[in-house]
């Protein structure tokens, strides 16, 4: 809920109060100069009418907020303001007359003046109402523009973070160093295996570096690169990794964002092998339903070591990529249950991305 522009800020409240002190002073001066009243009546008259509109003015903000909630047409808002103007100004004028009549009941010339000056009071009231309404609408518009700018800045910052994370994932230094160390060890004891691993690593890096993260590729192409990554990791960890792929045949040609599954597999291997788990069992499932591709990757893990979490950058990047590409916020789901970590992705097939 938007805060009241006057009550929520001490500086604005002080400015609002000073404005009314100025208005009361002008009205007091006008009564003394134009109508030849003594300073005593002029000050009381100015204070009564000024104080009443001071309070009415604060309450007008809530009327504007009500109209924003209702999201009415311009004509409806205009008609409501016209009605409000007449009612509020009438209450203001009549209340002031009765208050001043009570205070100066024994002064006939003041009693006469109060009713004779009613048109002048209405004119003043209309002007002050319009000025206040314009102030509140300008304030509301400015506040809306600030919020919109903040959202745009947040989106730009998220896009930059995502791009940086993707670049890091393309050239994951830890993965590269670990692979090179494994290669160094294999070259001496199993040169043939080292050659295969080098070819897999070369193909994996070439594919990763050539992909545009905004593009969609077939699930089959994504899985081919995922299997290269898996082959390298299997050479490092041996029988500790068991991967099972299930799914409908028609999933193969479905489109998904390039390189979106690799962080999930990396996460499954990294955290699945922690603790007392002898073997991490990773299962991949997919199916097509109502024009969407449903992907699921799950792995077992040791719940006792679950607190040893990393930065979560991989999962965060996947989530943000889906939100940015498809403008939807329910496409990424995580579930932890009975030592099973499960990630589900929904990839819309009939929505154009911004690529």
Short mmCIF file of C-alpha atoms in Angstrom, two decimals:
data_model
loop_
_atom_site.label_atom_id
_atom_site.label_comp_id
_atom_site.label_asym_id
_atom_site.label_seq_id
_atom_site.Cartn_x
_atom_site.Cartn_y
_atom_site.Cartn_z
CA UNK A 1 0.00 0.00 0.00
CA UNK A 2 1.32 3.42 -0.93
CA UNK A 3 2.19 5.56 2.09
CA UNK A 4 0.45 8.87 2.64
CA UNK A 5 2.66 11.49 0.96
CA UNK A 6 2.13 13.98 3.83
CA UNK A 7 1.86 11.82 6.96
CA UNK A 8 4.61 9.35 6.05
CA UNK A 9 7.34 11.97 5.74
CA UNK A 10 8.25 14.59 8.36
CA UNK A 11 9.62 16.99 5.77
CA UNK A 12 6.44 16.78 3.68
CA UNK A 13 4.31 17.26 6.80
CA UNK A 14 6.33 20.34 7.72
CA UNK A 15 6.01 21.70 4.16
CA UNK A 16 2.27 21.00 4.15
CA UNK A 17 1.86 22.77 7.51
CA UNK A 18 3.94 25.77 6.39
CA UNK A 19 1.82 26.04 3.24
CA UNK A 20 -1.32 26.25 5.36
CA UNK A 21 0.25 28.82 7.69
CA UNK A 22 0.94 30.93 4.58
CA UNK A 23 -2.66 30.46 3.31
CA UNK A 24 -4.07 31.40 6.74
CA UNK A 25 -1.82 34.48 6.85
CA UNK A 26 -2.97 35.61 3.39
CA UNK A 27 -6.62 35.11 4.30
CA UNK A 28 -6.13 37.03 7.56
CA UNK A 29 -4.45 39.87 5.73
CA UNK A 30 -7.22 39.92 3.10
CA UNK A 31 -9.96 40.14 5.74
CA UNK A 32 -8.21 43.08 7.39
CA UNK A 33 -7.40 44.94 4.15
CA UNK A 34 -10.42 44.18 1.96
CA UNK A 35 -13.21 43.92 4.55
CA UNK A 36 -11.80 46.17 7.29
CA UNK A 37 -12.16 43.59 10.08
CA UNK A 38 -10.01 43.92 13.20
CA UNK A 39 -7.07 41.57 13.58
CA UNK A 40 -8.84 39.49 16.29
CA UNK A 41 -11.68 38.31 14.02
CA UNK A 42 -9.42 38.06 10.96
CA UNK A 43 -7.01 35.70 12.78
CA UNK A 44 -9.81 33.52 14.19
CA UNK A 45 -11.55 33.31 10.79
CA UNK A 46 -8.30 32.33 9.08
CA UNK A 47 -7.49 29.72 11.73
CA UNK A 48 -10.96 28.12 11.67
CA UNK A 49 -11.18 27.75 7.89
CA UNK A 50 -7.50 26.92 7.53
CA UNK A 51 -7.57 24.21 10.22
CA UNK A 52 -10.70 22.62 8.73
CA UNK A 53 -9.22 22.37 5.23
CA UNK A 54 -5.90 21.25 6.68
CA UNK A 55 -7.69 18.13 7.99
CA UNK A 56 -9.91 17.68 4.91
CA UNK A 57 -6.82 17.91 2.70
CA UNK A 58 -5.10 15.04 4.49
CA UNK A 59 -8.21 12.89 4.11
CA UNK A 60 -8.44 13.53 0.35
CA UNK A 61 -5.48 11.19 -0.26
CA UNK A 62 -7.51 8.20 0.86
CA UNK A 63 -10.23 9.12 -1.64
CA UNK A 64 -7.64 9.06 -4.45
CA UNK A 65 -6.25 5.72 -3.27
CA UNK A 66 -9.79 4.28 -3.28
CA UNK A 67 -10.21 5.33 -6.93
CA UNK A 68 -6.88 3.68 -7.85
CA UNK A 69 -7.98 0.41 -6.25
CA UNK A 70 -11.27 0.51 -8.12
CA UNK A 71 -9.49 1.16 -11.46
CA UNK A 72 -12.49 3.09 -12.76
CA UNK A 73 -12.81 4.94 -16.05
CA UNK A 74 -11.66 8.55 -16.36
CA UNK A 75 -15.25 9.75 -16.64
CA UNK A 76 -16.27 7.92 -13.45
CA UNK A 77 -13.29 9.38 -11.57
CA UNK A 78 -14.14 12.88 -12.85
CA UNK A 79 -17.77 12.57 -11.76
CA UNK A 80 -16.76 11.26 -8.33
CA UNK A 81 -14.33 14.14 -7.86
CA UNK A 82 -16.97 16.67 -8.94
CA UNK A 83 -19.38 15.22 -6.37
CA UNK A 84 -16.65 15.08 -3.72
CA UNK A 85 -15.64 18.67 -4.44
CA UNK A 86 -19.17 19.98 -3.91
CA UNK A 87 -19.79 17.90 -0.78
CA UNK A 88 -16.43 18.54 0.95
CA UNK A 89 -16.33 22.25 0.15
CA UNK A 90 -19.96 22.63 1.30
CA UNK A 91 -19.18 20.88 4.59
CA UNK A 92 -16.12 23.11 4.97
CA UNK A 93 -17.99 26.35 4.30
CA UNK A 94 -21.06 25.54 6.41
CA UNK A 95 -18.98 24.17 9.32
CA UNK A 96 -16.87 27.34 9.33
CA UNK A 97 -19.95 29.53 9.31
CA UNK A 98 -21.52 27.76 12.28
CA UNK A 99 -18.27 27.71 14.27
CA UNK A 100 -17.63 31.42 13.70
CA UNK A 101 -21.29 32.23 14.36
CA UNK A 102 -20.99 30.54 17.73
CA UNK A 103 -17.74 32.36 18.55
CA UNK A 104 -19.00 35.80 17.45
CA UNK A 105 -22.73 35.42 18.20
CA UNK A 106 -22.97 38.92 19.62
CA UNK A 107 -21.47 40.72 16.65
CA UNK A 108 -24.23 41.36 14.05
CA UNK A 109 -21.89 42.64 11.30
CA UNK A 110 -19.88 39.39 11.46
CA UNK A 111 -23.05 37.29 11.34
CA UNK A 112 -24.10 39.14 8.19
CA UNK A 113 -20.66 38.87 6.63
CA UNK A 114 -20.46 35.09 7.14
CA UNK A 115 -23.49 34.47 4.88
CA UNK A 116 -22.73 37.27 2.44
CA UNK A 117 -19.23 35.89 1.80
CA UNK A 118 -20.43 32.35 1.11
CA UNK A 119 -19.71 32.54 -2.67
CA UNK A 120 -16.19 33.81 -1.94
CA UNK A 121 -15.66 30.88 0.46
CA UNK A 122 -16.86 28.38 -2.14
CA UNK A 123 -14.49 29.81 -4.74
CA UNK A 124 -11.55 29.52 -2.32
CA UNK A 125 -12.59 25.97 -1.41
CA UNK A 126 -12.81 24.87 -5.06
CA UNK A 127 -9.35 26.25 -5.81
CA UNK A 128 -7.76 24.63 -2.76
CA UNK A 129 -9.45 21.29 -3.50
CA UNK A 130 -8.19 21.28 -7.11
CA UNK A 131 -4.64 22.21 -6.06
CA UNK A 132 -4.56 19.43 -3.46
CA UNK A 133 -5.96 16.83 -5.85
CA UNK A 134 -3.39 17.77 -8.50
CA UNK A 135 -0.62 17.52 -5.89
CA UNK A 136 -1.75 14.04 -4.81
CA UNK A 137 -2.10 12.77 -8.39
CA UNK A 138 1.34 14.11 -9.34
CA UNK A 139 2.79 12.52 -6.22
CA UNK A 140 1.09 9.20 -7.06
CA UNK A 141 2.37 9.33 -10.66
CA UNK A 142 5.91 10.13 -9.51
CA UNK A 143 5.80 7.30 -6.97
CA UNK A 144 4.55 4.89 -9.66
CA UNK A 145 7.35 5.93 -12.03
CA UNK A 146 9.94 5.41 -9.27
CA UNK A 147 8.64 1.88 -8.57
CA UNK A 148 8.63 1.08 -12.28
CA UNK A 149 12.21 2.36 -12.63
CA UNK A 150 13.26 0.27 -9.63
CA UNK A 151 11.72 -2.87 -11.17
CA UNK A 152 13.48 -2.18 -14.47
CA UNK A 153 16.80 -1.66 -12.67
CA UNK A 154 16.28 -4.93 -10.74
CA UNK A 155 15.55 -6.75 -14.00
CA UNK A 156 18.67 -5.33 -15.68
CA UNK A 157 20.76 -6.31 -12.64
CA UNK A 158 19.29 -9.82 -12.70
CA UNK A 159 20.02 -10.15 -16.41
CA UNK A 160 23.62 -9.11 -15.87
CA UNK A 161 24.02 -11.53 -12.94
CA UNK A 162 22.53 -14.31 -15.04
CA UNK A 163 24.83 -13.57 -17.96
CA UNK A 164 27.86 -13.56 -15.66
CA UNK A 165 26.80 -16.82 -14.04
CA UNK A 166 26.28 -18.38 -17.45
CA UNK A 167 29.71 -17.34 -18.60
CA UNK A 168 31.15 -18.84 -15.43
CA UNK A 169 29.23 -22.06 -15.99
CA UNK A 170 30.52 -22.25 -19.56
CA UNK A 171 34.09 -22.09 -18.35
CA UNK A 172 33.76 -23.64 -14.91
CA UNK A 173 37.35 -23.41 -13.70
CA UNK A 174 36.93 -26.08 -10.99
CA UNK A 175 35.51 -28.56 -13.49
CA UNK A 176 38.28 -27.74 -15.97
CA UNK A 177 41.09 -28.04 -13.42
CA UNK A 178 39.71 -31.28 -12.01
CA UNK A 179 39.35 -32.72 -15.50
CA UNK A 180 42.93 -31.74 -16.41
CA UNK A 181 44.25 -33.29 -13.19
CA UNK A 182 42.37 -36.49 -13.95
CA UNK A 183 43.78 -36.42 -17.47
CA UNK A 184 47.29 -36.04 -16.10
CA UNK A 185 46.80 -39.10 -13.92
CA UNK A 186 45.21 -41.18 -16.70
CA UNK A 187 47.89 -40.37 -19.28
CA UNK A 188 50.45 -42.29 -17.22
CA UNK A 189 48.35 -45.35 -16.33
CA UNK A 190 45.58 -45.53 -18.97
CA UNK A 191 46.56 -43.47 -22.05
CA UNK A 192 43.64 -44.78 -24.16
CA UNK A 193 41.14 -43.72 -21.53
CA UNK A 194 42.89 -40.38 -21.24
CA UNK A 195 42.56 -39.87 -25.00
CA UNK A 196 38.81 -40.55 -24.85
CA UNK A 197 38.42 -38.18 -21.94
CA UNK A 198 40.33 -35.46 -23.78
CA UNK A 199 38.05 -35.83 -26.82
CA UNK A 200 34.95 -35.68 -24.63
CA UNK A 201 36.28 -32.59 -22.87
CA UNK A 202 37.12 -30.93 -26.18
CA UNK A 203 33.63 -31.60 -27.61
CA UNK A 204 31.97 -30.48 -24.38
CA UNK A 205 33.85 -27.17 -24.27
CA UNK A 206 33.28 -26.51 -27.98
CA UNK A 207 29.53 -27.05 -27.64
CA UNK A 208 29.31 -24.98 -24.45
CA UNK A 209 31.23 -22.02 -25.83
CA UNK A 210 29.31 -21.93 -29.12
CA UNK A 211 25.83 -21.84 -27.58
CA UNK A 212 23.78 -18.69 -27.13
CA UNK A 213 21.95 -18.89 -23.80
CA UNK A 214 18.95 -17.08 -25.34
CA UNK A 215 18.48 -19.73 -28.03
CA UNK A 216 16.39 -22.87 -27.80
CA UNK A 217 17.82 -26.18 -28.94
CA UNK A 218 16.35 -29.68 -29.10
CA UNK A 219 16.35 -31.78 -25.96
CA UNK A 220 18.30 -34.41 -27.90
CA UNK A 221 21.17 -31.95 -28.57
CA UNK A 222 21.15 -30.82 -24.94
CA UNK A 223 21.25 -34.44 -23.74
CA UNK A 224 24.15 -35.21 -26.09
CA UNK A 225 26.24 -32.52 -24.43
CA UNK A 226 25.01 -33.57 -21.01
CA UNK A 227 26.26 -37.10 -21.70
CA UNK A 228 29.69 -35.69 -22.61
CA UNK A 229 29.80 -33.93 -19.24
CA UNK A 230 28.61 -37.11 -17.54
CA UNK A 231 31.27 -39.18 -19.34
CA UNK A 232 34.03 -36.87 -18.04
CA UNK A 233 32.69 -36.94 -14.49
CA UNK A 234 32.30 -40.74 -14.65
CA UNK A 235 35.99 -41.04 -15.59
CA UNK A 236 36.82 -39.02 -12.49
CA UNK A 237 34.49 -40.74 -10.01
CA UNK A 238 34.09 -44.19 -11.58
CA UNK A 239 31.21 -46.32 -10.31
CA UNK A 240 30.10 -43.66 -7.83
CA UNK A 241 27.81 -42.17 -10.48
CA UNK A 242 24.79 -44.03 -11.86
CA UNK A 243 22.70 -42.17 -14.42
CA UNK A 244 19.37 -43.37 -15.78
CA UNK A 245 17.47 -41.64 -18.55
CA UNK A 246 13.74 -42.20 -19.02
CA UNK A 247 11.14 -40.42 -21.07
CA UNK A 248 8.80 -40.38 -23.98
CA UNK A 249 10.19 -40.55 -27.50
CA UNK A 250 8.45 -37.34 -28.51
CA UNK A 251 10.52 -35.41 -25.95
CA UNK A 252 13.61 -35.58 -28.14
CA UNK A 253 12.62 -32.81 -30.56
CA UNK A 254 11.09 -30.56 -27.93
CA UNK A 255 12.91 -27.25 -27.47
CA UNK A 256 14.71 -26.17 -24.31
CA UNK A 257 17.14 -23.34 -23.47
CA UNK A 258 20.70 -24.35 -24.30
CA UNK A 259 22.87 -25.53 -21.40
CA UNK A 260 20.05 -25.41 -18.86
CA UNK A 261 20.41 -29.02 -17.68
CA UNK A 262 24.19 -29.04 -17.08
CA UNK A 263 24.03 -26.99 -13.82
CA UNK A 264 21.36 -29.41 -12.52
CA UNK A 265 23.49 -32.47 -13.27
CA UNK A 266 26.56 -30.78 -11.80
CA UNK A 267 24.58 -29.99 -8.65
CA UNK A 268 23.31 -33.60 -8.40
CA UNK A 269 26.84 -35.03 -8.65
CA UNK A 270 28.45 -32.47 -6.36
CA UNK A 271 25.99 -32.80 -3.47
CA UNK A 272 25.01 -36.41 -4.11
CA UNK A 273 28.54 -37.59 -3.46
CA UNK A 274 28.87 -35.80 -0.13
CA UNK A 275 28.54 -37.60 3.20
CA UNK A 276 27.98 -41.34 3.52
CA UNK A 277 26.49 -41.88 0.08
CA UNK A 278 28.48 -44.63 -1.73
CA UNK A 279 26.81 -44.04 -5.08
CA UNK A 280 24.76 -41.16 -6.37
CA UNK A 281 21.79 -42.40 -8.40
CA UNK A 282 20.63 -39.75 -10.83
CA UNK A 283 17.39 -40.24 -12.74
CA UNK A 284 16.20 -38.08 -15.61
CA UNK A 285 12.56 -38.17 -16.72
CA UNK A 286 10.64 -36.22 -19.34
CA UNK A 287 7.20 -36.10 -20.84
CA UNK A 288 5.02 -33.77 -22.90
CA UNK A 289 1.70 -32.58 -21.60
CA UNK A 290 -0.64 -29.86 -22.89
CA UNK A 291 2.00 -28.23 -25.03
CA UNK A 292 4.63 -28.15 -22.29
CA UNK A 293 7.78 -30.21 -21.85
CA UNK A 294 8.14 -31.52 -18.28
CA UNK A 295 11.67 -32.40 -17.15
CA UNK A 296 12.66 -33.92 -13.83
CA UNK A 297 16.10 -34.67 -12.44
CA UNK A 298 16.43 -36.38 -9.07
CA UNK A 299 19.29 -37.74 -7.01
CA UNK A 300 19.82 -39.30 -3.61
CA UNK A 301 21.87 -37.40 -1.02
CA UNK A 302 22.99 -37.63 2.59
CA UNK A 303 20.61 -35.46 4.62
CA UNK A 304 23.15 -35.19 7.44
CA UNK A 305 25.46 -33.17 5.20
CA UNK A 306 22.70 -31.15 3.63
CA UNK A 307 23.81 -28.10 5.60
CA UNK A 308 27.05 -28.01 3.61
CA UNK A 309 25.48 -25.97 0.91
CA UNK A 310 27.29 -23.97 -1.72
CA UNK A 311 26.27 -20.60 -3.09
CA UNK A 312 23.31 -22.07 -4.97
CA UNK A 313 24.41 -20.15 -8.05
CA UNK A 314 23.64 -22.99 -10.48
CA UNK A 315 20.02 -23.47 -9.40
CA UNK A 316 19.50 -19.70 -9.12
CA UNK A 317 20.76 -19.20 -12.67
CA UNK A 318 18.43 -21.88 -14.06
CA UNK A 319 15.43 -20.38 -12.26
CA UNK A 320 16.20 -16.86 -13.48
CA UNK A 321 16.80 -17.97 -17.06
CA UNK A 322 13.35 -19.56 -17.20
CA UNK A 323 11.72 -16.47 -15.69
CA UNK A 324 13.48 -14.13 -18.12
CA UNK A 325 12.94 -16.28 -21.23
CA UNK A 326 9.29 -17.22 -20.65
CA UNK A 327 8.07 -14.43 -18.32
CA UNK A 328 6.57 -17.03 -15.98
CA UNK A 329 7.47 -17.80 -12.36
CA UNK A 330 6.25 -21.35 -11.80
CA UNK A 331 8.51 -23.19 -14.25
CA UNK A 332 11.17 -24.19 -11.71
CA UNK A 333 10.40 -26.34 -8.67
CA UNK A 334 12.58 -27.99 -6.02
CA UNK A 335 11.55 -30.80 -3.70
CA UNK A 336 13.51 -32.49 -0.89
CA UNK A 337 11.98 -35.60 0.57
CA UNK A 338 13.35 -38.83 2.12
CA UNK A 339 16.96 -38.16 1.05
CA UNK A 340 15.86 -37.44 -2.51
CA UNK A 341 16.55 -34.07 -4.12
CA UNK A 342 14.28 -33.42 -7.08
CA UNK A 343 14.23 -30.54 -9.57
CA UNK A 344 11.34 -30.08 -12.00
CA UNK A 345 11.34 -27.83 -15.04
CA UNK A 346 8.40 -26.89 -17.24
CA UNK A 347 9.40 -25.67 -20.70
CA UNK A 348 6.55 -24.05 -22.68
CA UNK A 349 6.67 -25.06 -26.35
CA UNK A 350 4.21 -22.60 -27.84
CA UNK A 351 5.62 -19.36 -26.47
CA UNK A 352 8.05 -17.21 -28.40
CA UNK A 353 11.08 -16.05 -26.45
CA UNK A 354 12.82 -12.68 -26.87
CA UNK A 355 15.75 -14.17 -28.80
#
